[in-house]
Coordinates of C-alpha atoms in Angstrom, one line a residue:
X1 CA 67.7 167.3 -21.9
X2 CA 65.4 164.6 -22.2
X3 CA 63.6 163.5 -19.0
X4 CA 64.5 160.2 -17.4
X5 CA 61.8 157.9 -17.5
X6 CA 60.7 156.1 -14.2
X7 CA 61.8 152.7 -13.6
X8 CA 58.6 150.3 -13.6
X9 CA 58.4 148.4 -10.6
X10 CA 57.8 144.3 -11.7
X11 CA 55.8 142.6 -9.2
X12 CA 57.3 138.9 -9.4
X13 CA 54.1 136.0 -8.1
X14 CA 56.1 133.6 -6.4
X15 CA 56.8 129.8 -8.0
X16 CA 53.9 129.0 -6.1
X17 CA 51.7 131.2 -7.0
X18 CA 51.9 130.6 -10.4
X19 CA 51.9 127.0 -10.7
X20 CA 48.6 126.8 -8.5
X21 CA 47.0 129.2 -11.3
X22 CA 48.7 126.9 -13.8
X23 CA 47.2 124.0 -12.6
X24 CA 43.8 125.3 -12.4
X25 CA 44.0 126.8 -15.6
X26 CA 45.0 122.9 -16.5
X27 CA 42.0 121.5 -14.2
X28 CA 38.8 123.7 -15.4
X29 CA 40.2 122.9 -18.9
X30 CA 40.6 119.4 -18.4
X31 CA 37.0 119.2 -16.7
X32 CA 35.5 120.9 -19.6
X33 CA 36.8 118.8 -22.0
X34 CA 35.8 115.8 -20.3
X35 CA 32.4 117.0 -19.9
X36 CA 32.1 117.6 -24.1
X37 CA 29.7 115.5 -25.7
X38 CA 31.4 112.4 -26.8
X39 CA 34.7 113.3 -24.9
X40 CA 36.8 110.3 -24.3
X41 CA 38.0 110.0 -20.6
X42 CA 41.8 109.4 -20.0
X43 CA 41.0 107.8 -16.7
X44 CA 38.2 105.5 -17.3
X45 CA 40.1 102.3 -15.8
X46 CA 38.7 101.2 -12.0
X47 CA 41.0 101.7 -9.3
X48 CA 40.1 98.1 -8.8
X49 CA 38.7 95.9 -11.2
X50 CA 35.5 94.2 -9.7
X51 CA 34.7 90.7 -10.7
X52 CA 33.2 88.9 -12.4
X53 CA 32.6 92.3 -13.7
X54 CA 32.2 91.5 -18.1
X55 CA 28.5 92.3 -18.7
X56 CA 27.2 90.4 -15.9
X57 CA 28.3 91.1 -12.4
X58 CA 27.8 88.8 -9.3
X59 CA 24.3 90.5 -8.4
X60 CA 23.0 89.8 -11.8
X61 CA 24.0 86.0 -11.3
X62 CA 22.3 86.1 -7.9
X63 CA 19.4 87.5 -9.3
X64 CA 19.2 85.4 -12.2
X65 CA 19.7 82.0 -10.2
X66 CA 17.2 83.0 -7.4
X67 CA 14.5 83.7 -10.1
X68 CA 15.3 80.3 -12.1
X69 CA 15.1 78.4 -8.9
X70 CA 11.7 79.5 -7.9
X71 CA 10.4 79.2 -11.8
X72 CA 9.7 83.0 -12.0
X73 CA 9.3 83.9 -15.8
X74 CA 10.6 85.3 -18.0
X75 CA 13.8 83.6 -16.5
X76 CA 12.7 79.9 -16.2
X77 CA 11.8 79.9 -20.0
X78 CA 14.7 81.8 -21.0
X79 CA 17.2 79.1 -18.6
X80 CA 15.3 76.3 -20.2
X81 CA 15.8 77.6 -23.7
X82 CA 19.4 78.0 -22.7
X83 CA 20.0 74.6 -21.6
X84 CA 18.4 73.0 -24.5
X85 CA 20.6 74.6 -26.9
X86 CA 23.8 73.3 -28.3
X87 CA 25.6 75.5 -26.4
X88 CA 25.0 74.0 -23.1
X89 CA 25.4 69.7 -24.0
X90 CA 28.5 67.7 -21.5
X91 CA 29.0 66.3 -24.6
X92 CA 30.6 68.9 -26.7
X93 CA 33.6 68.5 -28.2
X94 CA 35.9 71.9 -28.5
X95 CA 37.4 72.1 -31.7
X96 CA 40.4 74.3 -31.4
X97 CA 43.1 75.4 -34.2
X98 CA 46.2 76.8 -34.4
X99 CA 45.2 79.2 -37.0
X100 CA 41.5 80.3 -37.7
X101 CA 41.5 82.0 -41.4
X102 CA 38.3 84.0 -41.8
X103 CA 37.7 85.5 -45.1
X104 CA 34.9 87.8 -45.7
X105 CA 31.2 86.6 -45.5
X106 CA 33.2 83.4 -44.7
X107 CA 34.8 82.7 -47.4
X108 CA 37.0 80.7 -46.3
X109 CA 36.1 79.2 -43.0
X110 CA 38.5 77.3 -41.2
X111 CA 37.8 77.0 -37.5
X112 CA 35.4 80.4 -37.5
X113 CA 32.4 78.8 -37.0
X114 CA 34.0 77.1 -34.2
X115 CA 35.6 78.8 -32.2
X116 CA 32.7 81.2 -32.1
X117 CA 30.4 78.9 -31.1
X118 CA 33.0 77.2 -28.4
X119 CA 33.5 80.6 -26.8
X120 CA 29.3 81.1 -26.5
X121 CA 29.2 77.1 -25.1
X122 CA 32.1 78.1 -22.6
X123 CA 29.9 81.3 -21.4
X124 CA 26.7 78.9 -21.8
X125 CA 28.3 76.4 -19.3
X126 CA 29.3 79.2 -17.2
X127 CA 26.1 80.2 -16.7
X128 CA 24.6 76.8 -16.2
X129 CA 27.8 76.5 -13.5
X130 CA 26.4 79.2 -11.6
X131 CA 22.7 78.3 -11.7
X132 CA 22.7 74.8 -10.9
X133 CA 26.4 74.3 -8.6
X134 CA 26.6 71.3 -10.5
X135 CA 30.6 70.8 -11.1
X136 CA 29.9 69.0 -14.6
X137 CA 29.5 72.8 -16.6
X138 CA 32.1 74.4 -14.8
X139 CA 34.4 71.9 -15.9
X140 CA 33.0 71.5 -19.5
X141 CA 33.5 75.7 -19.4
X142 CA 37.2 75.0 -18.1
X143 CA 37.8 71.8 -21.0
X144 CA 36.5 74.7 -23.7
X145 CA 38.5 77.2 -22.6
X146 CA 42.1 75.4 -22.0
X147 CA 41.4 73.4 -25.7
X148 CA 41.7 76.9 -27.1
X149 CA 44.4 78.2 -25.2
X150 CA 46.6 75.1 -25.3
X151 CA 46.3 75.9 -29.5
X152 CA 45.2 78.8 -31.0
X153 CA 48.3 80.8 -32.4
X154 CA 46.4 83.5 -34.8
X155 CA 43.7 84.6 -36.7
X156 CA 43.8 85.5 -40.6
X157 CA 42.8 86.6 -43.5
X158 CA 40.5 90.1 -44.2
X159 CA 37.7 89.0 -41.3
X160 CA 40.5 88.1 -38.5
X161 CA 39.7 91.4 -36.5
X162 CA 36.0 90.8 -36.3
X163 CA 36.2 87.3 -35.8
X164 CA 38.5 88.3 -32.6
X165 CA 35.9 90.9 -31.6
X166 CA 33.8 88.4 -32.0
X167 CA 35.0 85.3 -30.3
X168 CA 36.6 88.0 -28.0
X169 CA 33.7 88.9 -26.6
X170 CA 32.3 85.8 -25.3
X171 CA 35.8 84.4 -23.7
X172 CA 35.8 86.7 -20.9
X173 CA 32.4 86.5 -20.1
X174 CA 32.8 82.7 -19.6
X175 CA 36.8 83.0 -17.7
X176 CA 35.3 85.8 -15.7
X177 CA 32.3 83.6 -14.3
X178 CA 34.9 80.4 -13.8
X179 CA 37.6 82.0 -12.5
X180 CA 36.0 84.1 -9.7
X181 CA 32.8 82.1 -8.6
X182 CA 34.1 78.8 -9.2
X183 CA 35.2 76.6 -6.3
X184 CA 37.0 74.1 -7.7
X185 CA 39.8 74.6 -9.3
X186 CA 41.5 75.8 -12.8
X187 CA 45.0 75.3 -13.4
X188 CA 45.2 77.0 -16.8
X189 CA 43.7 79.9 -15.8
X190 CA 47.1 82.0 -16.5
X191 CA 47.9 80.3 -20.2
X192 CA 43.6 80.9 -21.0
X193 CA 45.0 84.7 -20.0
X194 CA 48.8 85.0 -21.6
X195 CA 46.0 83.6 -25.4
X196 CA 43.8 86.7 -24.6
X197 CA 47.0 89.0 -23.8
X198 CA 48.8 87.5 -27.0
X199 CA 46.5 86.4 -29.6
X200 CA 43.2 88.3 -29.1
X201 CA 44.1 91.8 -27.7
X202 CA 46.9 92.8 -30.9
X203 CA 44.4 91.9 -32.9
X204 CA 42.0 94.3 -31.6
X205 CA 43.1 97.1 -29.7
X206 CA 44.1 99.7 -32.8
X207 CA 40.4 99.1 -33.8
X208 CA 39.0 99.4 -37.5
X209 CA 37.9 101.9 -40.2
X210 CA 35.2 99.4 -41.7
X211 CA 31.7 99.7 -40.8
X212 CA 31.5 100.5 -37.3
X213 CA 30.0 97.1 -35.9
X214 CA 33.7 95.8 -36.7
X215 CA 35.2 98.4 -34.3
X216 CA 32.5 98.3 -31.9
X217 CA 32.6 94.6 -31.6
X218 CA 36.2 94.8 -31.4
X219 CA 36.8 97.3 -28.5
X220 CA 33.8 95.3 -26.9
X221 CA 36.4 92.2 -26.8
X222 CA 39.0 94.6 -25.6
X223 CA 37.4 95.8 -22.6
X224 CA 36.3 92.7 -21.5
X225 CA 39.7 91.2 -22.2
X226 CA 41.4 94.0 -20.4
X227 CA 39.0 93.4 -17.0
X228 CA 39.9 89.7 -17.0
X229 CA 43.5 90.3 -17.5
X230 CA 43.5 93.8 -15.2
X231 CA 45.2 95.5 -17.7
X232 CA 44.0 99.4 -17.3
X233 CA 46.3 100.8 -19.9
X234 CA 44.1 98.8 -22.4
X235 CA 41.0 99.3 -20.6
X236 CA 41.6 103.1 -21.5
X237 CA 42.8 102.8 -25.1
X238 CA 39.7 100.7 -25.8
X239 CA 37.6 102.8 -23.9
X240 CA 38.8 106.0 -25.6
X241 CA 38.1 104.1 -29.3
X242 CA 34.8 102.8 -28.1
X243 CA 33.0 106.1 -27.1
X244 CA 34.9 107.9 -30.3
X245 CA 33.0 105.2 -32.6
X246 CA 30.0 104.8 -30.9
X247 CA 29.5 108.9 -30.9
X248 CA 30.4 108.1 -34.7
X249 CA 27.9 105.3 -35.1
X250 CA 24.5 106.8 -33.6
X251 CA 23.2 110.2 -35.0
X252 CA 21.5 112.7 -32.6
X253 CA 20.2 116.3 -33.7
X254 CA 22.6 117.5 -31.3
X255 CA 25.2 116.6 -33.4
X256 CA 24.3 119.4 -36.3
X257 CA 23.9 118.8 -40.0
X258 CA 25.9 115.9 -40.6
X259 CA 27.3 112.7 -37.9
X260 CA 30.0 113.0 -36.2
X261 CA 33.1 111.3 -37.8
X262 CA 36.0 109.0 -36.8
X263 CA 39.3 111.4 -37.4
X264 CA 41.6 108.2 -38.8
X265 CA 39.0 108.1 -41.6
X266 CA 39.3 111.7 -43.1
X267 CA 35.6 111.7 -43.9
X268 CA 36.0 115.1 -44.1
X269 CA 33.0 115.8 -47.2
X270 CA 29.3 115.4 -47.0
X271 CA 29.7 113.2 -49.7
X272 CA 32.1 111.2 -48.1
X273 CA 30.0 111.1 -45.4
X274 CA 26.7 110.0 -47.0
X275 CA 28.6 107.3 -48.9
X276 CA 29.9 105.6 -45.7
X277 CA 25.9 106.2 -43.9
X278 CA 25.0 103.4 -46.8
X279 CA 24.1 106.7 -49.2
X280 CA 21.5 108.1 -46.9
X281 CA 21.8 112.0 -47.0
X282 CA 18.9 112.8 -44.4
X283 CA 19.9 112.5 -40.7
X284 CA 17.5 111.6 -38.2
X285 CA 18.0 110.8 -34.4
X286 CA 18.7 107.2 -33.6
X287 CA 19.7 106.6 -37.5
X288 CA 22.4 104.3 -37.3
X289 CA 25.5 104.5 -39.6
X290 CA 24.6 101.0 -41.1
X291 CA 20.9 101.4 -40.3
X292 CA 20.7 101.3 -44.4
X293 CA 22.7 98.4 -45.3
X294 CA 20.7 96.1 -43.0
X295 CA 19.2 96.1 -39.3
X296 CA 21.3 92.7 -38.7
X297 CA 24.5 94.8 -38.9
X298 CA 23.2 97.7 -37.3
X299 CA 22.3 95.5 -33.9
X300 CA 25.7 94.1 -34.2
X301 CA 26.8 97.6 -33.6
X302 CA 24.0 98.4 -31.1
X303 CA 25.0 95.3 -28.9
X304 CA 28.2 95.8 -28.3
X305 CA 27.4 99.7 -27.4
X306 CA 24.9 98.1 -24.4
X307 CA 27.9 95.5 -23.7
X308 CA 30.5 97.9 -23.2
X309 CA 27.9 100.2 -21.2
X310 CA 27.4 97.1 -18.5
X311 CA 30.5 96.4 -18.1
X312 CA 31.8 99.9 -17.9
X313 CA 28.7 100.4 -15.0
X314 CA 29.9 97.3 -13.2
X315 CA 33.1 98.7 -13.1
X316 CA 32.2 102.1 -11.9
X317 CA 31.4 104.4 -14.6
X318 CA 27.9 104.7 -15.4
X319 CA 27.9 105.0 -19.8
X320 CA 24.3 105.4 -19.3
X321 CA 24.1 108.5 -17.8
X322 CA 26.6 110.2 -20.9
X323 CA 25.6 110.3 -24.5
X324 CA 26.6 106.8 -24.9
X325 CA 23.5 106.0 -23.3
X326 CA 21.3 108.9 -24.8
X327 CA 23.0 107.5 -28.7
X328 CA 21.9 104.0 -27.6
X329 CA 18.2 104.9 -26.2
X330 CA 17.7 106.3 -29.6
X331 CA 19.1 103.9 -31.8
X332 CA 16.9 101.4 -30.0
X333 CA 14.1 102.9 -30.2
X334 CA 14.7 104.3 -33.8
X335 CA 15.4 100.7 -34.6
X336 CA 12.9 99.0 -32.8
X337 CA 9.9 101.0 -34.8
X338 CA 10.9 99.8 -37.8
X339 CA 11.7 95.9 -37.2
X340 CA 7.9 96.2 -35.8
X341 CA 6.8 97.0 -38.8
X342 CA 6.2 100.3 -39.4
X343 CA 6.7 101.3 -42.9
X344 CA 9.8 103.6 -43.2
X345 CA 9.2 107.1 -45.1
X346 CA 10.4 107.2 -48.6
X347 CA 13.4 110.1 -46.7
X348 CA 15.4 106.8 -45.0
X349 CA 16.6 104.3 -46.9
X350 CA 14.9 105.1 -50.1
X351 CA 11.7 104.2 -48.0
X352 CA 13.2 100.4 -48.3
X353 CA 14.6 98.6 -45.1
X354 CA 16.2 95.1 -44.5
X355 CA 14.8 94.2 -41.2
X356 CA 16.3 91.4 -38.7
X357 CA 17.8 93.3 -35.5
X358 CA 18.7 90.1 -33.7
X359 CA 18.3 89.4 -29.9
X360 CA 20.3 92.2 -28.9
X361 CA 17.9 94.8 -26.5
X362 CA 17.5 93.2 -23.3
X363 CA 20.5 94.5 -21.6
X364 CA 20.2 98.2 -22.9
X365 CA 16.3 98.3 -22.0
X366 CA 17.0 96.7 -18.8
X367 CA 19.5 99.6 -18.3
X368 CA 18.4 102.9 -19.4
X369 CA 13.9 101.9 -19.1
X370 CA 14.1 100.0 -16.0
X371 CA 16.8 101.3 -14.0
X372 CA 16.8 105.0 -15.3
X373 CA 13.5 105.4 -15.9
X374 CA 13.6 106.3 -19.6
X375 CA 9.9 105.6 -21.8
X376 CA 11.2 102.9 -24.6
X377 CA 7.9 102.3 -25.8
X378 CA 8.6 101.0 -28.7
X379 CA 12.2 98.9 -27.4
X380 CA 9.7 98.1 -24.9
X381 CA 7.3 96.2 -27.1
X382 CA 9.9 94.6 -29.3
X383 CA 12.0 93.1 -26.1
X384 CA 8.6 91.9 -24.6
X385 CA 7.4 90.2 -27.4
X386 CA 10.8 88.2 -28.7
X387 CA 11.2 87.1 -25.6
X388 CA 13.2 84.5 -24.3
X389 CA 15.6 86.2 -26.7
X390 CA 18.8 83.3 -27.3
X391 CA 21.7 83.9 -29.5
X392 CA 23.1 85.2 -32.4
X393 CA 25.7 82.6 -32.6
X394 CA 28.2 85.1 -33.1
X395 CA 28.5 87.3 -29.5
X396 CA 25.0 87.4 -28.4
X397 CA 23.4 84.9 -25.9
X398 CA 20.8 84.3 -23.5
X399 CA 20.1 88.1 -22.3
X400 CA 16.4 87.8 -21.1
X401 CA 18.1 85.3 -18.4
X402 CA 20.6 87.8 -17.4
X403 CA 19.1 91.1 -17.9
X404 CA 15.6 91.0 -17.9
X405 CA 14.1 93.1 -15.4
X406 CA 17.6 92.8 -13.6
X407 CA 17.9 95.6 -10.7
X408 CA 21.4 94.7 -9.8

């Protein structure tokens, strides 16, 4: 007869027991995720948003105004440029439209021009609110913004989501300023908020698979959009796009043989990939993914990286500190040695480069050389000697007056 094997004794954990294990299974994985290079973080949103909190904050303001009022340079020459620019006339007139229909290189432009350039006056006037009290910009700011709002229905044609990255990026900058320094009063305030919510934020939030500037100006317009309007679910899907693209946009060694890719664009081939890098095949830290097509695109890129890096500091999470602000240090600096004038070697871009990076370094130099001590010798130079840098006319302006030297 066959022996009768023992019955095995189950020990049964307890729910409890179990679901702690669970949820630090769930935790350490979740933490190392979060600390992969490049890894978007779910909860990237402030608790509270702090304001005005879109690439300047209120210590940068206070800064800025207490070195204009005592003439200290390079702040004086940079207000002065400022308030001898279009940008900043009482007499401006804001153009709004209904529709703005931007095809591309501008082909055709109806109302582009304009509304880009009325969304850098609102910001200009902003800033000359802040600096001066005098009531006269505050209110030309408030006349800019509530023209637009009280029109603007859409944006078309195959530029519409860069022109609203664009344009995007400079209405918040200016609403944020108004709306919480400001001590008079706004009574739009809500409709300038309901065009960014309506018109703006569709237009941009599901980002782009063109070049990466589009994208990157885009979720730039986004974030700040989504601080003026306190809207963290957006904050967080722009966020997560943002750090996807700009790990995308910036090569580092790290990264291996090839860049790292966008998923939603299937660049899945090194051909692929060295067709969409402008047909460079050799990968060298701080090469940019439109470093070959010209350096004017590429600092469109590079800018809104620093944007989205300030404001994401001012509202609590330091970019600096991850590889956003390691990809930028080197794209600067990458950048910055060529558009000096160093002759590039015959291994990038066919030995051939378009040069004309644009006013865009102050904020990131201010950042990662001044506040975190990294050497940017050659950022260094170029930011010194462009100085008081002005504006693109497109998203750019007046960044030696906010950011120069700037510890707050």
């Amino acid at each position: 007869m066959a022996d009768t094997p023992t019955p095995v004794r189950h020990h049964r954990r307890s729910r409890t027991a179990v679901l702690a294990t669970l949820a630090t299974v769930v935790t350490t994985l979740v933490a190392a995720l979060l600390t992969w290079p490049g890894a978007e973080r779910a909860d990237a949103a402030p608790a509270d948003f702090v304001h005005p909190g879109v690439t300047v904050s209120r210590g940068q303001l206070d800064f800025t105004r207490e070195k204009v009022n005592t003439g200290a340079q390079p702040w004086k020459g940079a207000y002065d440029q400022m308030m001898g620019s279009k940008y900043a006339s009482l007499s401006r007139t804001p153009k709004p439209r209904a529709v703005v229909e931007c095809g591309s290189y501008s082909d055709p432009n109806y109302g582009c021009t304009d509304e880009r350039e009325d969304a850098i006056a609102a910001y200009t006037t902003a800033l000359a609110w802040y600096i001066t009290r005098d009531d006269r910009y505050a209110k030309k700011s408030i006349e800019l913004m509530d023209a637009w709002s009280g029109t603007i229905k859409d944006h078309t044609n195959s530029n519409a989501p860069l022109q609203t990255g664009w344009a995007g990026s400079s209405w918040p900058r200016a609403a944020e300023i108004i709306k919480h320094t400001y001590t008079g009063s706004w009574g739009n305030s809500g409709r300038f908020a309901t065009m960014l919510r309506t018109v703006y934020l569709p237009e941009i939030i599901n980002g782009s698979n063109s070049n990466g500037n589009w994208e990157l100006s885009m979720m730039e317009a986004a974030i700040g959009i989504s601080v003026f309007i306190e809207d963290k679910g957006s904050y967080d899907k722009a966020m997560a796009k943002f750090r996807t693209r700009t790990a995308a946009y910036v090569y580092l060694a790290s990264d291996g043989e090839l860049p790292k890719t966008v998923p939603s664009q299937n660049l899945d081939t090194r051909a692929k990939i060295v067709k969409y890098w402008q047909g460079q095949g050799t990968f060298t830290t701080g090469l940019t993914q439109e470093t070959c097509r010209d350096f004017t695109h590429t600092g469109y890129g590079l800018s809104a990286i620093s944007h989205v890096a300030e404001t994401s500091r001012i509202q609590g999470e330091d970019l600096y500190t991850t590889d956003v602000g390691e990809r930028l240090r080197q794209g600067l600096g990458f950048q910055a040695k060529y558009e000096l004038g160093e002759a590039p070697p015959s291994s990038l871009c066919g030995g051939s480069v378009h040069r004309g990076l644009g006013p865009i370094t102050e904020v990131g130099y201010n950042a990662l050389h001044n506040r975190l001590g990294h050497a940017m010798s050659n950022t260094q130079k170029l930011t010194e000697q462009r100085r008081p840098a002005g504006s693109n006319n497109l998203f750019v302006a007046w960044e030696t007056l906010t950011h120069a030297n700037n510890p707050s």
